[in-house]
Short mmCIF file of C-alpha atoms in Angstrom, two decimals:
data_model
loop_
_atom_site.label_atom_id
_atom_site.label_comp_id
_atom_site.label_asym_id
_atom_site.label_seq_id
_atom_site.Cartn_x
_atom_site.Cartn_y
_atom_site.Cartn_z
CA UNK A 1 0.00 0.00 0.00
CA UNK A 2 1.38 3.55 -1.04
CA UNK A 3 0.85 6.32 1.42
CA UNK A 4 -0.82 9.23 -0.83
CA UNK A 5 1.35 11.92 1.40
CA UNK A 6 4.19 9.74 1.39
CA UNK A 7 5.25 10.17 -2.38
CA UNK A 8 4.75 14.21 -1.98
CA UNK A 9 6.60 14.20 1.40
CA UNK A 10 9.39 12.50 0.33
CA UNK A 11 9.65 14.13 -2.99
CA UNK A 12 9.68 17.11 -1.64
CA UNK A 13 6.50 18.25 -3.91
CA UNK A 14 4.40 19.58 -1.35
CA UNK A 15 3.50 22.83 -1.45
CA UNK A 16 2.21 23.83 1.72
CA UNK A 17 5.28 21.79 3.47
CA UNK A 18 6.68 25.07 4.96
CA UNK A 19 3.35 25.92 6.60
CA UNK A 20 2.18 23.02 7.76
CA UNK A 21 2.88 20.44 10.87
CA UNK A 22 4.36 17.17 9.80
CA UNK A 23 3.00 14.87 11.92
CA UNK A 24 4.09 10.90 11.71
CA UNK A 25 1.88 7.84 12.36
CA UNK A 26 2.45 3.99 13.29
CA UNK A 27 -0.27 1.14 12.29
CA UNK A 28 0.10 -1.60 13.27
CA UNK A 29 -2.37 -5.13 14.50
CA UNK A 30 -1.41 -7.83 15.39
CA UNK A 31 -2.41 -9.46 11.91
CA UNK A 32 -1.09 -7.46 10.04
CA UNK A 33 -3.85 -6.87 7.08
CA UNK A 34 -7.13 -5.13 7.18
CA UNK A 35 -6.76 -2.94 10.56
CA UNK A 36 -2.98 -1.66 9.80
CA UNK A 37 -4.38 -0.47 6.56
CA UNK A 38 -7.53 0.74 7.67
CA UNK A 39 -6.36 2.83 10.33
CA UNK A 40 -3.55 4.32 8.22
CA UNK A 41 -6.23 5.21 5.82
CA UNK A 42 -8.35 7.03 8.38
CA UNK A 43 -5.32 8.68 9.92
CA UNK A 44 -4.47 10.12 6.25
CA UNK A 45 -7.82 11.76 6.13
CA UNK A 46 -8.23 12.85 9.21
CA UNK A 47 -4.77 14.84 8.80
CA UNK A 48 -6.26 16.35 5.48
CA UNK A 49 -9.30 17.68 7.46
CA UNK A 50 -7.11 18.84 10.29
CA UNK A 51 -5.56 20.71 7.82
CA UNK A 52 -1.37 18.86 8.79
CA UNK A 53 0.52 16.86 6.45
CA UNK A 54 1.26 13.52 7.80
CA UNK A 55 3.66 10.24 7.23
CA UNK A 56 1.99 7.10 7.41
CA UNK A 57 4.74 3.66 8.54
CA UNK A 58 2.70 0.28 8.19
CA UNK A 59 3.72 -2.80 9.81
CA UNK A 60 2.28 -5.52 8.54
CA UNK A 61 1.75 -9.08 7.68
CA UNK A 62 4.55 -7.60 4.87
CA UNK A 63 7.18 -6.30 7.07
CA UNK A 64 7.28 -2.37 7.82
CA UNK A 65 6.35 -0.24 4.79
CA UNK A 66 7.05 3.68 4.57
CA UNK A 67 9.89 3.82 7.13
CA UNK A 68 10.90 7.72 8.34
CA UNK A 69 13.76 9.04 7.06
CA UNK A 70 15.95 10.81 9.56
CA UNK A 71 14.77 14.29 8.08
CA UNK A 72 11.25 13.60 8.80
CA UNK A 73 11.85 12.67 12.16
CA UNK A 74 13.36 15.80 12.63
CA UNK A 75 10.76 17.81 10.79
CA UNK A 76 7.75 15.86 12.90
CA UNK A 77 5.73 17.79 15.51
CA UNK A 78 4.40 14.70 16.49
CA UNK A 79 4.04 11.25 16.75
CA UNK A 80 0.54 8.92 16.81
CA UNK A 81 1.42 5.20 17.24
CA UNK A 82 -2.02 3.13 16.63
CA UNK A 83 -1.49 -0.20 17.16
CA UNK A 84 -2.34 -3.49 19.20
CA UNK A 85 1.50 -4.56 18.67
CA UNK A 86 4.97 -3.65 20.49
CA UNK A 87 5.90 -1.08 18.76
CA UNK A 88 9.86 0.82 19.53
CA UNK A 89 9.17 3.98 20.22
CA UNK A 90 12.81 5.52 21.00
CA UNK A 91 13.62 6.78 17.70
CA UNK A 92 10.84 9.24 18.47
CA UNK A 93 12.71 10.62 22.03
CA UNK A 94 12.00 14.73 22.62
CA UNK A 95 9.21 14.60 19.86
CA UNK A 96 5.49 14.69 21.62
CA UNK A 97 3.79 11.13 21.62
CA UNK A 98 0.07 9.59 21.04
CA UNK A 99 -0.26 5.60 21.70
CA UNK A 100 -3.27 4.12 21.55
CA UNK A 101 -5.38 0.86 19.97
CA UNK A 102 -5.09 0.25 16.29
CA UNK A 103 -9.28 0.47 16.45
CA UNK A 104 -8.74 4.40 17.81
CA UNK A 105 -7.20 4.83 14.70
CA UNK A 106 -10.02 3.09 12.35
CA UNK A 107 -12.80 5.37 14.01
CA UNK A 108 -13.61 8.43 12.46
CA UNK A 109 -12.21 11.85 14.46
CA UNK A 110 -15.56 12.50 15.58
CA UNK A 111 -15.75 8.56 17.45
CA UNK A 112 -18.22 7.94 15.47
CA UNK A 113 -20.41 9.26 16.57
CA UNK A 114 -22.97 11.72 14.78
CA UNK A 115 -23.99 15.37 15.73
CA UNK A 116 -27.07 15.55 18.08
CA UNK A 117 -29.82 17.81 16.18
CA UNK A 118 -30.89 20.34 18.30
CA UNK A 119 -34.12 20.11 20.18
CA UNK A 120 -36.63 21.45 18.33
CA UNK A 121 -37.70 25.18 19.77
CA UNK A 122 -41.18 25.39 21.33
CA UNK A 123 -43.10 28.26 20.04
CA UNK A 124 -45.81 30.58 21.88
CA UNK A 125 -48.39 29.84 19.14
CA UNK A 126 -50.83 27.66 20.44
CA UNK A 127 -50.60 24.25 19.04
CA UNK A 128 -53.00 23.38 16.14
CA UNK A 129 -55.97 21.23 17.64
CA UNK A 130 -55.83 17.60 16.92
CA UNK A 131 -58.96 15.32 16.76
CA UNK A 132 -58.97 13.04 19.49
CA UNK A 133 -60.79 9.95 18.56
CA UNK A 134 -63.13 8.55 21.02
CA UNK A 135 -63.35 4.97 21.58
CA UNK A 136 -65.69 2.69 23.36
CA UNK A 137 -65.51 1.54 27.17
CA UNK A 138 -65.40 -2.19 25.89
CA UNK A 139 -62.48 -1.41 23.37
CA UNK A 140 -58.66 -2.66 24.16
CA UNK A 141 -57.25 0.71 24.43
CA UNK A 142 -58.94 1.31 27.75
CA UNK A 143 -58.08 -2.58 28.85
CA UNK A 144 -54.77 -2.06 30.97
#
């Protein structure tokens, strides 16, 4: 799997690389396949929305894919490691840290979760007046 920041970043093609934080990220399950991926996917666009570039390093079932050079570990403002694995974190010492599951990284920013609409707003107009129907004594609506 190719990283789409990863060719720009380490071609040196990115415009905006001046401006904006370089931030580095770690996938990695214990598998290997569909959650390293996944997560490194998510982590991609969630750095595009956030508005940083960022530099994805897989490991899986394949071995480690899109290692940091030293210049990028210099340039990095931070560091996210997602992953279920051991992962060697001393490369990164001085440069601020994130661990956490490889399934925090496969969940959208928000958690998932979707905006709460607001209540609706309760006007001072009466409310329109409904028809109530009327049933019989016998029927099953009044049966408790």
């Amino acid at each position: 799997m190719t990283d789409s920041t990863d060719a720009g970043t380490r071609a040196g093609t990115d415009p905006d690389a001046g401006t904006r934080p370089l931030i580095l990220a770690i996938t990695a399950c214990p598998t290997g396949i569909a959650h390293t991926y996944m997560a490194a996917e998510n982590l991609t666009a969630a750095a595009e929305e956030a508005g940083v570039r960022v530099r994805v390093e897989t490991h899986g079932s394949i071995g480690v894919e899109g290692t940091f050079t030293d210049a990028e570990l210099r340039e990095a403002a931070a560091v996210v490691v997602a992953a279920d694995t051991a992962v060697d974190t001393a490369r990164f010492a001085g440069i601020p840290l994130v661990t956490t599951g490889v399934d925090e990284g496969i969940r959208p920013p928000s958690g998932g979760r979707r905006p709460r609409p607001a209540p609706p707003r309760r006007s001072s107009a009466p409310a329109p007046a409904t028809r109530r129907r009327r049933c019989s004594p016998g029927s099953r609506r009044h049966r408790r």
